[in-house]
Tab-separated table of C-alpha atoms in Angstrom:
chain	number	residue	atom	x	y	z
A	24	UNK	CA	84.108	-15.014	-85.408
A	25	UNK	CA	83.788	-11.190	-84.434
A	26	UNK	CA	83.484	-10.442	-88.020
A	27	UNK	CA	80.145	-11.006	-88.902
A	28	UNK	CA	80.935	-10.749	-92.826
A	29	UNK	CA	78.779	-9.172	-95.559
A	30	UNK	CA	75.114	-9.514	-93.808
A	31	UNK	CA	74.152	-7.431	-97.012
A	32	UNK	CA	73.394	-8.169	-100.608
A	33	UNK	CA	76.206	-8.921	-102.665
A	34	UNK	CA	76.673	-10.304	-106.448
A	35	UNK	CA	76.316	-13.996	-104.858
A	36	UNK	CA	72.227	-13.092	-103.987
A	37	UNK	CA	71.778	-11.470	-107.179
A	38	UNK	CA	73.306	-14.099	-109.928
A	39	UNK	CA	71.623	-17.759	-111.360
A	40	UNK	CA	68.862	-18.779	-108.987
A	41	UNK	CA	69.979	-21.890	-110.686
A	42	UNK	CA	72.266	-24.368	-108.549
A	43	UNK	CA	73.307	-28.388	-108.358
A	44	UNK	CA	72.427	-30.696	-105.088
A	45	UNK	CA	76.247	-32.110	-105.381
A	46	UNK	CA	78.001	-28.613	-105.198
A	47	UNK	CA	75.806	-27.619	-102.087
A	48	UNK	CA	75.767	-31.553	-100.621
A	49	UNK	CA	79.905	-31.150	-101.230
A	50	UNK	CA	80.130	-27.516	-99.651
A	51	UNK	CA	78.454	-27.884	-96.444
A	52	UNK	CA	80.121	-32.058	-95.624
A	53	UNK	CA	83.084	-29.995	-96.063
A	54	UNK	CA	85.018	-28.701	-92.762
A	55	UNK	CA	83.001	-30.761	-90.258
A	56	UNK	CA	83.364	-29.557	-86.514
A	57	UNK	CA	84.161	-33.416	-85.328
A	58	UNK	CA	85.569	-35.764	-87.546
A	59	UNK	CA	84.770	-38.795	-85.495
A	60	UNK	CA	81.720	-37.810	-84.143
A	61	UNK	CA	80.546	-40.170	-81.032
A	62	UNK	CA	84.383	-40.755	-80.094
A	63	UNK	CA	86.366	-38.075	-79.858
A	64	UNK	CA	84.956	-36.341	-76.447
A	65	UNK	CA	84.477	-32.900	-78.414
A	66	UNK	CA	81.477	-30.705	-78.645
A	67	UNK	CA	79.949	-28.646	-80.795
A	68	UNK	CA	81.076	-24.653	-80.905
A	69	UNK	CA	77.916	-22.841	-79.867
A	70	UNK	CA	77.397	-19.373	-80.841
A	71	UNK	CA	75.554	-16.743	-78.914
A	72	UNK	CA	72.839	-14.672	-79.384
A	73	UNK	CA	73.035	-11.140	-78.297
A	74	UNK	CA	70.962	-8.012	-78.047
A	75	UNK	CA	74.132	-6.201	-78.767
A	76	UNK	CA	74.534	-8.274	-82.007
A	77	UNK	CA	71.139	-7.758	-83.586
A	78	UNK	CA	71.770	-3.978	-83.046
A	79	UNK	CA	75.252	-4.431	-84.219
A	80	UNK	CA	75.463	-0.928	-86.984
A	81	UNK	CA	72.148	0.650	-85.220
A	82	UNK	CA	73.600	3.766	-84.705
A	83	UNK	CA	75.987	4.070	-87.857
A	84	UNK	CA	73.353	4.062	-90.542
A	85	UNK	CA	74.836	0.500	-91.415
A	86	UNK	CA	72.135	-2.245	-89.108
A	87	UNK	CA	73.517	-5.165	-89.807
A	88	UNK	CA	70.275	-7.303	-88.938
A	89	UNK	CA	68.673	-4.743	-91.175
A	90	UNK	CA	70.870	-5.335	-94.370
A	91	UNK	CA	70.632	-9.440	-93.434
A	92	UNK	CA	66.668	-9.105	-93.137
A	93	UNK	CA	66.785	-7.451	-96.763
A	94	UNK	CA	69.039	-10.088	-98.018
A	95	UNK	CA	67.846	-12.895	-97.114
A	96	UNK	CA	63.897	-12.094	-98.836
A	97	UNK	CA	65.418	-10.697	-102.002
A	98	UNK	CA	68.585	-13.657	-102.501
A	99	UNK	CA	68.538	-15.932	-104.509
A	100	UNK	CA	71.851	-17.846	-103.328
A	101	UNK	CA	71.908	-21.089	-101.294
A	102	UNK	CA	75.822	-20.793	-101.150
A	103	UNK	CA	77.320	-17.247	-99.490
A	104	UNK	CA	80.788	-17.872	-99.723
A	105	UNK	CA	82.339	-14.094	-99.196
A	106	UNK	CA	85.270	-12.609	-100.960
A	107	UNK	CA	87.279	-14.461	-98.050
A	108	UNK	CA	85.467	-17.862	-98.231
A	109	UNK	CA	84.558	-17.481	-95.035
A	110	UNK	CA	80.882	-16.780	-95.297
A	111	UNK	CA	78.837	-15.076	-93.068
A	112	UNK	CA	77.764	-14.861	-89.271
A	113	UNK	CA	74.074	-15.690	-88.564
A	114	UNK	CA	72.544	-13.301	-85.709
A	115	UNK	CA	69.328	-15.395	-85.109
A	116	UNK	CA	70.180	-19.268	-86.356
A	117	UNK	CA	74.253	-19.600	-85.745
A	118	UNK	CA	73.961	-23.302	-84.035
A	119	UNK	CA	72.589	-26.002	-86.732
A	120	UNK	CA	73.750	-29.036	-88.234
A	121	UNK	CA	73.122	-29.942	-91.743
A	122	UNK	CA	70.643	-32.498	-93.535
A	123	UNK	CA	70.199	-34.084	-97.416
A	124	UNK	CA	67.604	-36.463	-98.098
A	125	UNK	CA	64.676	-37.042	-100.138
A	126	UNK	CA	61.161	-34.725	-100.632
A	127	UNK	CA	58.297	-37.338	-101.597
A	128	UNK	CA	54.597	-36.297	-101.914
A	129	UNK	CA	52.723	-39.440	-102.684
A	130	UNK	CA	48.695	-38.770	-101.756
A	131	UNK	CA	46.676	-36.983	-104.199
A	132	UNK	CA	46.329	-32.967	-103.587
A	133	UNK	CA	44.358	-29.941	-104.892
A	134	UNK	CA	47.860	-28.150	-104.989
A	135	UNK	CA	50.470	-27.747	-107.824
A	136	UNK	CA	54.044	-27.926	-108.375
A	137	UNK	CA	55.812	-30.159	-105.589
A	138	UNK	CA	53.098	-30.314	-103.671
A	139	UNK	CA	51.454	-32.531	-106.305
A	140	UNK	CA	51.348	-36.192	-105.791
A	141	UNK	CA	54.354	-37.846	-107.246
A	142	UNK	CA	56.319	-35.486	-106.390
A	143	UNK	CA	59.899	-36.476	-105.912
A	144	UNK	CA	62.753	-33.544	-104.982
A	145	UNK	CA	66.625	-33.787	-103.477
A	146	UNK	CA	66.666	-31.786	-100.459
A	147	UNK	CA	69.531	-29.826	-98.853
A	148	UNK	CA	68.234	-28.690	-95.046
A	149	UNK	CA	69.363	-27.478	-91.886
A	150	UNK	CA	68.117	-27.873	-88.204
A	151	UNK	CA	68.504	-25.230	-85.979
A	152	UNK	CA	67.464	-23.104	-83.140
A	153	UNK	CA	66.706	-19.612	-82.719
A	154	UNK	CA	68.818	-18.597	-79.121
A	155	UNK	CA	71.935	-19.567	-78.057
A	156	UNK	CA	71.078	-22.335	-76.455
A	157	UNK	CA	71.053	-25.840	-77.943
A	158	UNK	CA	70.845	-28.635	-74.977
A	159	UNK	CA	67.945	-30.129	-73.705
A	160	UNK	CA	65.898	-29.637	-70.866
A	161	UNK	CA	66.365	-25.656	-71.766
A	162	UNK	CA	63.478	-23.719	-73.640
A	163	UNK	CA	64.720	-23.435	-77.363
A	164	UNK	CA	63.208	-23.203	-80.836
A	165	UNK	CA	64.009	-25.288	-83.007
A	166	UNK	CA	63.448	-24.741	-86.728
A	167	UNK	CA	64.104	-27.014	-90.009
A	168	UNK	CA	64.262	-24.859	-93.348
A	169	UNK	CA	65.085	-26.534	-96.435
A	170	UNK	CA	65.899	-26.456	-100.004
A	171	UNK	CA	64.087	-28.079	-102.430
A	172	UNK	CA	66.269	-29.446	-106.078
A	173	UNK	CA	64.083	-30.975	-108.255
A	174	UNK	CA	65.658	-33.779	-109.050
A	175	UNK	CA	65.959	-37.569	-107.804
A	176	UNK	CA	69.474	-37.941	-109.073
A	177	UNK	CA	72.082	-36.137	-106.989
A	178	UNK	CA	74.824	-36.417	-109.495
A	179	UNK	CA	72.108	-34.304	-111.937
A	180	UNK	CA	74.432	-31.480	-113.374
A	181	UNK	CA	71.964	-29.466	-115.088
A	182	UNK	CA	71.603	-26.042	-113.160
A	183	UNK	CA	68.132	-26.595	-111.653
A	184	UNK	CA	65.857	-23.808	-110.079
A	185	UNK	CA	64.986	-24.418	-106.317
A	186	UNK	CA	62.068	-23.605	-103.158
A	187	UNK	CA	62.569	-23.188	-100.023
A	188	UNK	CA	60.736	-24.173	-96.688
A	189	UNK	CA	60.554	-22.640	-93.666
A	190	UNK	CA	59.408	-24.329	-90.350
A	191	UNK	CA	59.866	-23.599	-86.749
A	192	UNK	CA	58.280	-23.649	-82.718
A	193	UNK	CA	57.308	-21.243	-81.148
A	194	UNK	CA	59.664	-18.320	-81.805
A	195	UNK	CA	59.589	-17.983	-78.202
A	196	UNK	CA	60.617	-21.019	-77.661
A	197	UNK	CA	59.281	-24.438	-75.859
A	198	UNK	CA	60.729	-26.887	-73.605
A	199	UNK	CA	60.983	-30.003	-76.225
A	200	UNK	CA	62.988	-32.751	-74.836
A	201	UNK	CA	63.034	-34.735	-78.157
A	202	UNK	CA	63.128	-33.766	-81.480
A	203	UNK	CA	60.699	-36.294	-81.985
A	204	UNK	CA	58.022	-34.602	-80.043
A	205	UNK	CA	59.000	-30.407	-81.784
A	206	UNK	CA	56.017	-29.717	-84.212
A	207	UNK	CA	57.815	-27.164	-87.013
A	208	UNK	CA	55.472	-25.322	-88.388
A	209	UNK	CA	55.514	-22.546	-91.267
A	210	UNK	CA	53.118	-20.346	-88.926
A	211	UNK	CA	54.405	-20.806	-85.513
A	212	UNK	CA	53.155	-19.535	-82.423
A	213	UNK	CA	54.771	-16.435	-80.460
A	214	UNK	CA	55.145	-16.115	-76.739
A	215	UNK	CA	57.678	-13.531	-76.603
A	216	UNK	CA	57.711	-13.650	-72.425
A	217	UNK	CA	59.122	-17.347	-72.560
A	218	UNK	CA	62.614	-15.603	-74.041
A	219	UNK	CA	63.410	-14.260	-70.772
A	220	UNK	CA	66.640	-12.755	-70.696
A	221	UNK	CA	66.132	-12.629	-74.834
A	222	UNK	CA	63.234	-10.575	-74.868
A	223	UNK	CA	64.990	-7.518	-76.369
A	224	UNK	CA	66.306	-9.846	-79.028
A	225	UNK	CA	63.247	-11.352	-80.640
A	226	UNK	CA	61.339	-7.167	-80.153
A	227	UNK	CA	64.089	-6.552	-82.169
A	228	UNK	CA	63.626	-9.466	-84.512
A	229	UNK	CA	60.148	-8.716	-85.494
A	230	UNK	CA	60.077	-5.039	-85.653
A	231	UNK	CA	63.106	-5.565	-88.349
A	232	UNK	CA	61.183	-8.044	-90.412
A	233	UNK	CA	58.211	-6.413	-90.028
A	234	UNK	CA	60.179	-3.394	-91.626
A	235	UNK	CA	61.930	-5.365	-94.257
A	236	UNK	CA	58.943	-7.617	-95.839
A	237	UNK	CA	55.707	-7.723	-93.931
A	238	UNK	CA	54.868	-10.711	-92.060
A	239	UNK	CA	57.588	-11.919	-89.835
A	240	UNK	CA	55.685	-15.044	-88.096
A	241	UNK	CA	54.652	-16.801	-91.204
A	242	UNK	CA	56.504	-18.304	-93.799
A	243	UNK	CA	54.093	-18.931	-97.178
A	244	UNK	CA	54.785	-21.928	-99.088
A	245	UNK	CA	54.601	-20.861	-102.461
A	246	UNK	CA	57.843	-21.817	-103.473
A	247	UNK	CA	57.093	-25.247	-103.299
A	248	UNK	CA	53.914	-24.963	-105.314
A	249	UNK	CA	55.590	-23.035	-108.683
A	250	UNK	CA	58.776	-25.029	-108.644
A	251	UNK	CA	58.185	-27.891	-111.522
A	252	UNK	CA	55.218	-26.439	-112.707
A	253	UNK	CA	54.120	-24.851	-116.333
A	254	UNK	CA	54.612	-20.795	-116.586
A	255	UNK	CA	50.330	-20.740	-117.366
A	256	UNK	CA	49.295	-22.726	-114.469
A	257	UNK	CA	47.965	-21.343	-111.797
A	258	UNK	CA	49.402	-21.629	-108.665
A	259	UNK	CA	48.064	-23.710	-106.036
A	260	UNK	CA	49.735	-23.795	-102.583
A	261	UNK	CA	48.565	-24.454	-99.206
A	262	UNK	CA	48.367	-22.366	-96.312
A	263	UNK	CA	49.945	-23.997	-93.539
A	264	UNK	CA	52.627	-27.010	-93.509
A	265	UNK	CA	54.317	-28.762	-90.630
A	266	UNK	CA	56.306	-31.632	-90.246
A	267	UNK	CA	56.330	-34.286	-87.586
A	268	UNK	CA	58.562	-37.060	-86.841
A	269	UNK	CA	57.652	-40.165	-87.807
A	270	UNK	CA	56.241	-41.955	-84.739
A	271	UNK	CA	58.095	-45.182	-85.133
A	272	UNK	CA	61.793	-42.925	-84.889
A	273	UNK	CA	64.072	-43.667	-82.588
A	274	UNK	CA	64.000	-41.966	-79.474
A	275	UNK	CA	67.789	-40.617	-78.000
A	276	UNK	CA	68.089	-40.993	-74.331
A	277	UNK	CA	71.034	-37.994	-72.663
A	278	UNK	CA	70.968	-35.410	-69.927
A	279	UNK	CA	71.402	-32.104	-71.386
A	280	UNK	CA	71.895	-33.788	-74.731
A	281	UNK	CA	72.686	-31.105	-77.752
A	282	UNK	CA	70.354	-30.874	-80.339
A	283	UNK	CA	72.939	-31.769	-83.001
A	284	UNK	CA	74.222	-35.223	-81.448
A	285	UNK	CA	70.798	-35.973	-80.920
A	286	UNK	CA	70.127	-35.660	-84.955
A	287	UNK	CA	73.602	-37.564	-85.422
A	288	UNK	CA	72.433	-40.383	-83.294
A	289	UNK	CA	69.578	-40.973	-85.260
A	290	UNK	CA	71.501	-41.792	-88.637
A	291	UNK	CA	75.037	-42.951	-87.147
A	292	UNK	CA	76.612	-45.165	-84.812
A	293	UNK	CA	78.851	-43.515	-82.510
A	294	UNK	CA	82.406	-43.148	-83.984
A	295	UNK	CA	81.175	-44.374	-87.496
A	296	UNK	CA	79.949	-41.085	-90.080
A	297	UNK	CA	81.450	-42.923	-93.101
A	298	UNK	CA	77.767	-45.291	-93.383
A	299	UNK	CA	74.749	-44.286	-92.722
A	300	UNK	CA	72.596	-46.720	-90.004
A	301	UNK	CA	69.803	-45.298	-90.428
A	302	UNK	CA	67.119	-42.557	-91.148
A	303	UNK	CA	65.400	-39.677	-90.094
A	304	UNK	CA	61.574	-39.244	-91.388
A	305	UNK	CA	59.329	-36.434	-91.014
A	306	UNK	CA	55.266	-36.399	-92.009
A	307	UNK	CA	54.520	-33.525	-94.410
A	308	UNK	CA	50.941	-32.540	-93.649
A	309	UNK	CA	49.468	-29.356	-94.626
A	310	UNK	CA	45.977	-27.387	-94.397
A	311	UNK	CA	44.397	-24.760	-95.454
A	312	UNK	CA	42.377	-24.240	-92.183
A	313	UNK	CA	43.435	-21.671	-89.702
A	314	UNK	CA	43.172	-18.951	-87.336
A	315	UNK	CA	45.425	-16.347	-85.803
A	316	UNK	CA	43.866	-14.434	-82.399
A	317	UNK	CA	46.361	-12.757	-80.210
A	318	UNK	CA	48.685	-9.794	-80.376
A	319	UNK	CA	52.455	-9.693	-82.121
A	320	UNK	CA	54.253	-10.568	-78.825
A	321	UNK	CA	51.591	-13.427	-77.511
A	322	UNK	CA	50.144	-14.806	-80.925
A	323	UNK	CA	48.164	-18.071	-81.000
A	324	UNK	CA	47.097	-20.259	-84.087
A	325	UNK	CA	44.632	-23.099	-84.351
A	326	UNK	CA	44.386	-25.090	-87.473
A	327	UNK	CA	41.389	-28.095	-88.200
A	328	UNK	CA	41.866	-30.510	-91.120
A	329	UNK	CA	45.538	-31.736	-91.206
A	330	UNK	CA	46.559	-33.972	-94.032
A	331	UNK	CA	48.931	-36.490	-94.310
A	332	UNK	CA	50.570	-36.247	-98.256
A	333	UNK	CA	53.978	-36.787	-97.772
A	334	UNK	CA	57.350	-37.611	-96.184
A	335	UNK	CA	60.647	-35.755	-95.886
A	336	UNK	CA	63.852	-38.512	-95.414
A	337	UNK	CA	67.228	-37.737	-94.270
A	338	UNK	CA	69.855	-40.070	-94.525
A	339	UNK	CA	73.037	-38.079	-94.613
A	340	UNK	CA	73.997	-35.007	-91.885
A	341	UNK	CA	76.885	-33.367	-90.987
A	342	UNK	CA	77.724	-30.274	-88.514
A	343	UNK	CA	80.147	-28.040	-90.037
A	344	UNK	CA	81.641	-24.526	-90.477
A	345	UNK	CA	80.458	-24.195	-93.938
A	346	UNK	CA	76.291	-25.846	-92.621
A	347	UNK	CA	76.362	-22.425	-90.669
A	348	UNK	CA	78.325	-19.685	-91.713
A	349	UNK	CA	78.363	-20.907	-95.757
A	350	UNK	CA	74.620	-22.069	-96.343
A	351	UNK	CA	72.245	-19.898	-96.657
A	352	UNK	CA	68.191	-20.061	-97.152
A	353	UNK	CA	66.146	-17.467	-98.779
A	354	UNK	CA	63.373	-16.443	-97.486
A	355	UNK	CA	59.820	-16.462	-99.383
A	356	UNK	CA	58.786	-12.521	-99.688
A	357	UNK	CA	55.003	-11.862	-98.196
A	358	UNK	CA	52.182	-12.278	-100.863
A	359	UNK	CA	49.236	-10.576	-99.909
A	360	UNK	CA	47.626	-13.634	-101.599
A	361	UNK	CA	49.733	-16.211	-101.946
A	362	UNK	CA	49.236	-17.802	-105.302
A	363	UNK	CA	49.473	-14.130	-107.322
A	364	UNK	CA	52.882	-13.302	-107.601
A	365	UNK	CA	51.606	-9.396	-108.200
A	366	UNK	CA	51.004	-9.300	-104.766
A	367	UNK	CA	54.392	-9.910	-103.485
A	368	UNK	CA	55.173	-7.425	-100.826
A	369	UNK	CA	58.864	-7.195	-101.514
A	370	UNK	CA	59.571	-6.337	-105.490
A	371	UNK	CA	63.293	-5.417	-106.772
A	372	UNK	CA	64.535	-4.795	-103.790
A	373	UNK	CA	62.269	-2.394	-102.440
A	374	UNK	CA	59.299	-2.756	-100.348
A	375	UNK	CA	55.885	-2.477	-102.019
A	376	UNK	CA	52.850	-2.046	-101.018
A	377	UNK	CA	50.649	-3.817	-103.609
């Protein structure tokens, strides 16, 4: 796709932040790169990651990676469809594979909203990494952002409000073999040396967001904690999340093995997408204990205190055109703290400086 589509905002960010699990769930299972996954000898497409894409428009007062780091703090769409249905190309994330399942927080917590014991939520996500590359035994980063409906029927029709995650390795990348053994966190690490070849590309990346909103390394989780919860209650959410697959998961053996037949194998039999086998289960643990030391291109975080509240369950997933040039996540603008919405860094539009 040389077209990279409208990296901008559009009407589609700017209408109803409202949306149903069944329209998105039907959107992105549509147009799936392998039909018969497991039988039919085919890959995946892989897109690329260029310097010369994220500086696509530099020079013509039109920076594509600009407009899309604008876009994607101050949307409110989780479908980008394009006046040619064709969606959108994705400079930093264009290999992922789509997941739904279930949100479940079921210890008690000092936090509100969906973070609140009980909680139950349909979820809409995507798994993805950061560079080009997508088979193992190569350094990658691989992320998991989601979309939270609250809801625990996905034929619900009502036009429900949403919250978004945002989790990820290193943004420099790590050599995980197994996606059971990648801890996604919403406050990664950065060791911008391990891009090699891609060092220009994630410079690029966080001078951009750093221009756009504020903080480009952490993603707060705010989202989660106002979405359910009354308009006079204050909000409570943590500081840090991560998720970690559930020790007892499955663990898929293959040289080289692409990220996205690795997530396949754990809820299908080869050859067979029409049942699900099985399931895919990640811990939700969160603190609100940590430390950052360390400059922008070499940043390290330590955290004490993890706790266990919660899982996140997949039992449905799908690679398709629409899961990555369709779909689309925003992006939780900076608070300078987190649970006052006055502080928000990034307000109509604009950047502020609260």
């Amino acid at each position: 796709m040389s077209d990279f589509g409208i990296e901008g905002t559009t009407s589609e960010d700017t209408g109803s932040a409202g949306g149903r699990f069944s329209d998105v769930k039907k959107a992105v299972f549509s147009y799936p790169y392998r039909a018969r996954w497991g039988r039919d000898g085919r890959t995946f497409p892989t897109y690329s990651v260029t310097l010369a894409s994220v500086l696509k428009g530099l020079f013509s007062g039109a920076h594509l990676f600009r407009l899309a780091a604008e876009r994607i703090v101050d949307s409110t769409a989780i479908l980008r469809w394009g006046p040619d249905n064709r969606g959108f190309r994705r400079l930093l994330h264009p290999n992922g594979i789509c997941l739904t399942g279930t949100w479940a927080i079921s210890e008690d917590t000092p936090y509100s909203g969906y973070f609140r014991k009980g909680s139950l939520a349909l979820v809409v996500a995507r798994y993805s990494t950061c560079c080009g590359e997508v088979r193992r035994g190569h350094s990658r980063s691989l992320s998991l952002v989601g979309r939270l409906f609250p809801t625990g029927d996905p034929n619900d029709l009502r036009l429900l409000p949403q919250a978004s995650f945002i989790t990820q390795q290193d943004i420099g990348g790590e050599r995980t073999d197994y996606i059971n053994d990648a801890v996604l966190l919403n406050a990664p690490n950065t060791t911008v040396i391990r891009r090699g070849l891609g060092i220009g590309v994630i410079l690029v990346t966080g001078l951009v967001f750093r221009r756009a909103d504020k903080m480009p390394s952490i993603r707060q989780l705010y989202q989660i904690a106002e979405l359910g919860k009354a308009p006079d209650e204050p909000t409570r959410a943590p500081t840090f999340m991560r998720l970690l697959v559930d020790e007892k998961q499955s663990r898929i053996e293959g040289e080289a093995l692409d990220f996205r037949d690795e997530i396949m194998a754990q809820i299908y039999d080869a050859g067979d997408t029409a049942s699900n086998k099985r399931k895919l289960c990640f811990h939700i643990e969160v603190t609100d204990k940590g430390q950052t030391r360390g400059l922008a291109i070499r940043e390290r975080r330590t955290f004490e205190n993890w706790k266990r509240i919660g899982t996140l369950t997949f039992d449905e997933a799908v690679a398709s055109y629409n899961a990555d040039f369709v779909l689309h996540f925003p992006h939780p603008t900076w608070r300078g703290d987190k649970d006052d919405p006055a502080t928000e860094t990034r307000q109509n539009g604009k950047k502020v400086r609260p």
